[in-house]
Amino acid sequence: MSTFAPKKRFSQNFLTDPGTASRIVAAVEAVEGDHVIEIGPGTGVLTQRLLAGRLSRLVAVDVDQRAIDHVVAQPWAKNDRFRVLHSDILKVDPAMACPGVPANHVKVIGNIPYAITSDILFWLFDHRRTVSRAVIMMQREVARRCVGQPGTKEYGILAVATAFAARAKVLFHVQPGSFFPRPDVTSSVVLFEFRETDPFDVDMPAYMNFVRAAFSQRRKVLSNSLAEWCGRTLGVSIRDLARETGPFDLARTRAEELSPEELYRCWKDLADKAGRA
């Protein structure tokens, strides 16, 4: 049990099971030369095990000053390879936290606050050029959405964004009894291996705006769900674009039926048609 009370506003559920902690640390595969950023060290159950390994530097980031104070007071924290950063992880630039370190040697680990899981994942995706590998514990339902396949209820915006940025794999599940306080949900540990180059030559923010629009009314066909996006972003009516022959029948196809690659081709096709309009 922790030596300071978890705060609900920080969405804190501290991992207490040492076996699970060891499995998570092993999955990040930190070796000599690696700099690891830990999101939310909490009571230090992962931190201590990371410092027992061969990594070159560990940067623990926590918005809760109590967690920082607790961790640095531990005997094992007296280590030249360790430093802490009192900050919101979403405001941290991994390149600044690990200056001069090649991208293939920056890794991220964390039992993250479940209330901001999506924000943290998109933060990771934005920094995919700096971070090579991440091992993240999250709510099982969100983990399923990260690796969701077309045609399933789990497939959506998060699955498309994940596929664009990384190769993701659910490693194992963690039961509520492994935490204090005990959460109401089962957790999952997910491995992200970030791509050295993007699978498509694409402006990711612009592409993700399209994806969000496509899934905004997921039970509707694309000619309906993309109508507002077409007018606002491309400046043309989707009916005009749909008249042209193309690889996708927007009046018969839903976003959930298309793979990430097909969604990309659909986006490019619409943008190209709008450019010719």
PDB file of C-alpha atoms in Angstrom, residues 69-203:
ATOM      1  CA  ASP A  69       8.750  13.671  -2.914  1.00  0.00           C
ATOM      2  CA  HIS A  70       7.986  10.052  -2.058  1.00  0.00           C
ATOM      3  CA  VAL A  71      10.090   8.595  -4.847  1.00  0.00           C
ATOM      4  CA  VAL A  72      13.179  10.764  -4.334  1.00  0.00           C
ATOM      5  CA  ALA A  73      13.158   9.882  -0.615  1.00  0.00           C
ATOM      6  CA  GLN A  74      13.707   6.182  -1.353  1.00  0.00           C
ATOM      7  CA  PRO A  75      17.220   4.748  -0.888  1.00  0.00           C
ATOM      8  CA  TRP A  76      17.218   3.276  -4.401  1.00  0.00           C
ATOM      9  CA  ALA A  77      16.541   6.741  -5.869  1.00  0.00           C
ATOM     10  CA  LYS A  78      20.044   7.912  -4.921  1.00  0.00           C
ATOM     11  CA  ASN A  79      21.266   7.136  -8.403  1.00  0.00           C
ATOM     12  CA  ASP A  80      23.126   9.313 -10.913  1.00  0.00           C
ATOM     13  CA  ARG A  81      21.048   7.809 -13.726  1.00  0.00           C
ATOM     14  CA  PHE A  82      17.780   9.059 -12.221  1.00  0.00           C
ATOM     15  CA  ARG A  83      16.025  12.401 -12.308  1.00  0.00           C
ATOM     16  CA  VAL A  84      12.469  13.550 -11.719  1.00  0.00           C
ATOM     17  CA  LEU A  85      10.366  16.140 -13.468  1.00  0.00           C
ATOM     18  CA  HIS A  86       7.362  17.738 -11.786  1.00  0.00           C
ATOM     19  CA  SER A  87       5.139  18.325 -14.794  1.00  0.00           C
ATOM     20  CA  ASP A  88       2.075  17.320 -16.749  1.00  0.00           C
ATOM     21  CA  ILE A  89       3.358  14.674 -19.176  1.00  0.00           C
ATOM     22  CA  LEU A  90       1.316  16.248 -21.979  1.00  0.00           C
ATOM     23  CA  LYS A  91       3.527  19.335 -21.703  1.00  0.00           C
ATOM     24  CA  VAL A  92       6.787  17.383 -21.890  1.00  0.00           C
ATOM     25  CA  ASP A  93       8.791  17.128 -25.105  1.00  0.00           C
ATOM     26  CA  PRO A  94      10.665  13.795 -25.015  1.00  0.00           C
ATOM     27  CA  ALA A  95      13.443  15.303 -27.133  1.00  0.00           C
ATOM     28  CA  MET A  96      13.981  17.975 -24.478  1.00  0.00           C
ATOM     29  CA  ALA A  97      13.721  15.468 -21.618  1.00  0.00           C
ATOM     30  CA  CYS A  98      16.344  13.265 -23.315  1.00  0.00           C
ATOM     31  CA  PRO A  99      18.578  15.791 -25.127  1.00  0.00           C
ATOM     32  CA  GLY A 100      20.956  14.430 -27.723  1.00  0.00           C
ATOM     33  CA  VAL A 101      19.678  10.867 -27.441  1.00  0.00           C
ATOM     34  CA  PRO A 102      18.996   9.036 -30.734  1.00  0.00           C
ATOM     35  CA  ALA A 103      15.323   8.198 -31.281  1.00  0.00           C
ATOM     36  CA  ASN A 104      15.964   4.468 -31.177  1.00  0.00           C
ATOM     37  CA  HIS A 105      17.177   4.866 -27.575  1.00  0.00           C
ATOM     38  CA  VAL A 106      14.203   6.773 -26.118  1.00  0.00           C
ATOM     39  CA  LYS A 107      11.478   4.634 -24.551  1.00  0.00           C
ATOM     40  CA  VAL A 108       8.363   5.358 -22.499  1.00  0.00           C
ATOM     41  CA  ILE A 109       6.727   3.333 -19.750  1.00  0.00           C
ATOM     42  CA  GLY A 110       3.811   3.978 -17.465  1.00  0.00           C
ATOM     43  CA  ASN A 111       0.797   2.929 -15.457  1.00  0.00           C
ATOM     44  CA  ILE A 112      -1.028   5.976 -16.715  1.00  0.00           C
ATOM     45  CA  PRO A 113      -4.047   7.890 -15.368  1.00  0.00           C
ATOM     46  CA  TYR A 114      -6.955   6.214 -17.125  1.00  0.00           C
ATOM     47  CA  ALA A 115      -8.943   9.467 -17.288  1.00  0.00           C
ATOM     48  CA  ILE A 116      -6.485  10.895 -19.833  1.00  0.00           C
ATOM     49  CA  THR A 117      -5.466   7.728 -21.673  1.00  0.00           C
ATOM     50  CA  SER A 118      -6.438   8.995 -25.125  1.00  0.00           C
ATOM     51  CA  ASP A 119      -4.608  12.281 -24.544  1.00  0.00           C
ATOM     52  CA  ILE A 120      -1.445  10.422 -23.552  1.00  0.00           C
ATOM     53  CA  LEU A 121      -1.662   8.054 -26.515  1.00  0.00           C
ATOM     54  CA  PHE A 122      -2.003  10.905 -28.986  1.00  0.00           C
ATOM     55  CA  TRP A 123       0.899  12.639 -27.198  1.00  0.00           C
ATOM     56  CA  LEU A 124       2.950   9.516 -27.886  1.00  0.00           C
ATOM     57  CA  PHE A 125       1.819   9.419 -31.508  1.00  0.00           C
ATOM     58  CA  ASP A 126       2.815  13.071 -31.932  1.00  0.00           C
ATOM     59  CA  HIS A 127       6.304  12.210 -30.632  1.00  0.00           C
ATOM     60  CA  ARG A 128       6.728   9.024 -32.682  1.00  0.00           C
ATOM     61  CA  ARG A 129       9.897  10.440 -34.259  1.00  0.00           C
ATOM     62  CA  THR A 130      11.553  10.660 -30.838  1.00  0.00           C
ATOM     63  CA  VAL A 131      10.214   7.592 -29.020  1.00  0.00           C
ATOM     64  CA  SER A 132      10.956   4.117 -30.365  1.00  0.00           C
ATOM     65  CA  ARG A 133       9.025   1.951 -27.922  1.00  0.00           C
ATOM     66  CA  ALA A 134       6.385   2.369 -25.224  1.00  0.00           C
ATOM     67  CA  VAL A 135       4.816  -0.013 -22.731  1.00  0.00           C
ATOM     68  CA  ILE A 136       1.610   1.430 -21.319  1.00  0.00           C
ATOM     69  CA  MET A 137      -0.946   0.049 -18.879  1.00  0.00           C
ATOM     70  CA  MET A 138      -4.487   1.174 -19.592  1.00  0.00           C
ATOM     71  CA  GLN A 139      -8.108   0.124 -19.249  1.00  0.00           C
ATOM     72  CA  ARG A 140      -8.742  -3.122 -21.145  1.00  0.00           C
ATOM     73  CA  GLU A 141     -11.532  -1.593 -23.235  1.00  0.00           C
ATOM     74  CA  VAL A 142      -9.177   1.139 -24.471  1.00  0.00           C
ATOM     75  CA  ALA A 143      -6.487  -1.436 -25.234  1.00  0.00           C
ATOM     76  CA  ARG A 144      -8.976  -3.296 -27.409  1.00  0.00           C
ATOM     77  CA  ARG A 145      -9.750  -0.069 -29.244  1.00  0.00           C
ATOM     78  CA  CYS A 146      -6.031   0.434 -29.939  1.00  0.00           C
ATOM     79  CA  VAL A 147      -5.817  -2.867 -31.801  1.00  0.00           C
ATOM     80  CA  GLY A 148      -9.388  -2.987 -33.134  1.00  0.00           C
ATOM     81  CA  GLN A 149      -9.890  -4.469 -36.596  1.00  0.00           C
ATOM     82  CA  PRO A 150     -12.216  -3.201 -39.361  1.00  0.00           C
ATOM     83  CA  GLY A 151     -15.784  -4.378 -38.984  1.00  0.00           C
ATOM     84  CA  THR A 152     -15.613  -4.736 -35.191  1.00  0.00           C
ATOM     85  CA  LYS A 153     -17.131  -2.481 -32.538  1.00  0.00           C
ATOM     86  CA  GLU A 154     -13.640  -1.719 -31.192  1.00  0.00           C
ATOM     87  CA  TYR A 155     -12.455  -0.322 -34.519  1.00  0.00           C
ATOM     88  CA  GLY A 156     -12.477   3.449 -34.738  1.00  0.00           C
ATOM     89  CA  ILE A 157     -10.425   6.626 -34.512  1.00  0.00           C
ATOM     90  CA  LEU A 158      -7.948   5.247 -31.965  1.00  0.00           C
ATOM     91  CA  ALA A 159      -7.286   2.058 -33.954  1.00  0.00           C
ATOM     92  CA  VAL A 160      -6.628   4.054 -37.133  1.00  0.00           C
ATOM     93  CA  ALA A 161      -4.301   6.490 -35.351  1.00  0.00           C
ATOM     94  CA  THR A 162      -2.448   3.633 -33.656  1.00  0.00           C
ATOM     95  CA  ALA A 163      -1.958   1.749 -36.921  1.00  0.00           C
ATOM     96  CA  PHE A 164      -0.604   4.902 -38.536  1.00  0.00           C
ATOM     97  CA  ALA A 165       1.963   5.554 -35.793  1.00  0.00           C
ATOM     98  CA  ALA A 166       2.986   2.156 -34.464  1.00  0.00           C
ATOM     99  CA  ARG A 167       2.751  -1.587 -34.345  1.00  0.00           C
ATOM    100  CA  ALA A 168       0.683  -2.313 -31.234  1.00  0.00           C
ATOM    101  CA  LYS A 169       0.160  -5.518 -29.285  1.00  0.00           C
ATOM    102  CA  VAL A 170      -1.751  -6.318 -26.102  1.00  0.00           C
ATOM    103  CA  LEU A 171       0.781  -8.188 -23.951  1.00  0.00           C
ATOM    104  CA  PHE A 172      -1.297  -9.254 -20.951  1.00  0.00           C
ATOM    105  CA  HIS A 173      -4.185  -8.281 -18.682  1.00  0.00           C
ATOM    106  CA  VAL A 174      -4.038  -7.147 -15.056  1.00  0.00           C
ATOM    107  CA  GLN A 175      -6.839  -7.781 -12.576  1.00  0.00           C
ATOM    108  CA  PRO A 176      -8.246  -5.051 -10.284  1.00  0.00           C
ATOM    109  CA  GLY A 177      -6.737  -6.689  -7.186  1.00  0.00           C
ATOM    110  CA  SER A 178      -3.258  -5.672  -8.359  1.00  0.00           C
ATOM    111  CA  PHE A 179      -3.951  -2.003  -7.548  1.00  0.00           C
ATOM    112  CA  PHE A 180      -4.686   0.312  -4.644  1.00  0.00           C
ATOM    113  CA  PRO A 181      -7.321   1.550  -4.638  1.00  0.00           C
ATOM    114  CA  ARG A 182      -8.926  -1.291  -6.534  1.00  0.00           C
ATOM    115  CA  PRO A 183     -10.323   0.000  -9.869  1.00  0.00           C
ATOM    116  CA  ASP A 184     -13.668  -1.087 -11.263  1.00  0.00           C
ATOM    117  CA  VAL A 185     -12.119  -2.314 -14.513  1.00  0.00           C
ATOM    118  CA  THR A 186      -9.597  -4.850 -15.772  1.00  0.00           C
ATOM    119  CA  SER A 187      -6.396  -3.342 -17.139  1.00  0.00           C
ATOM    120  CA  SER A 188      -4.169  -4.305 -20.055  1.00  0.00           C
ATOM    121  CA  VAL A 189      -0.515  -3.725 -20.831  1.00  0.00           C
ATOM    122  CA  VAL A 190       0.064  -2.655 -24.426  1.00  0.00           C
ATOM    123  CA  LEU A 191       3.328  -2.522 -26.357  1.00  0.00           C
ATOM    124  CA  PHE A 192       3.780   0.176 -29.004  1.00  0.00           C
ATOM    125  CA  GLU A 193       6.707  -0.076 -31.416  1.00  0.00           C
ATOM    126  CA  PHE A 194       6.804   3.199 -33.299  1.00  0.00           C
ATOM    127  CA  ARG A 195       7.469   3.225 -37.008  1.00  0.00           C
ATOM    128  CA  GLU A 196      10.708   4.795 -38.216  1.00  0.00           C
ATOM    129  CA  THR A 197       8.812   6.264 -41.155  1.00  0.00           C
ATOM    130  CA  ASP A 198       5.108   6.897 -41.645  1.00  0.00           C
ATOM    131  CA  PRO A 199       3.326   4.304 -43.812  1.00  0.00           C
ATOM    132  CA  PHE A 200       1.895   7.159 -45.902  1.00  0.00           C
ATOM    133  CA  ASP A 201       3.193  10.558 -46.951  1.00  0.00           C
ATOM    134  CA  VAL A 202       0.594  12.469 -44.979  1.00  0.00           C
ATOM    135  CA  ASP A 203      -0.072  15.500 -42.834  1.00  0.00           C
TER     136      ASP A 203
END
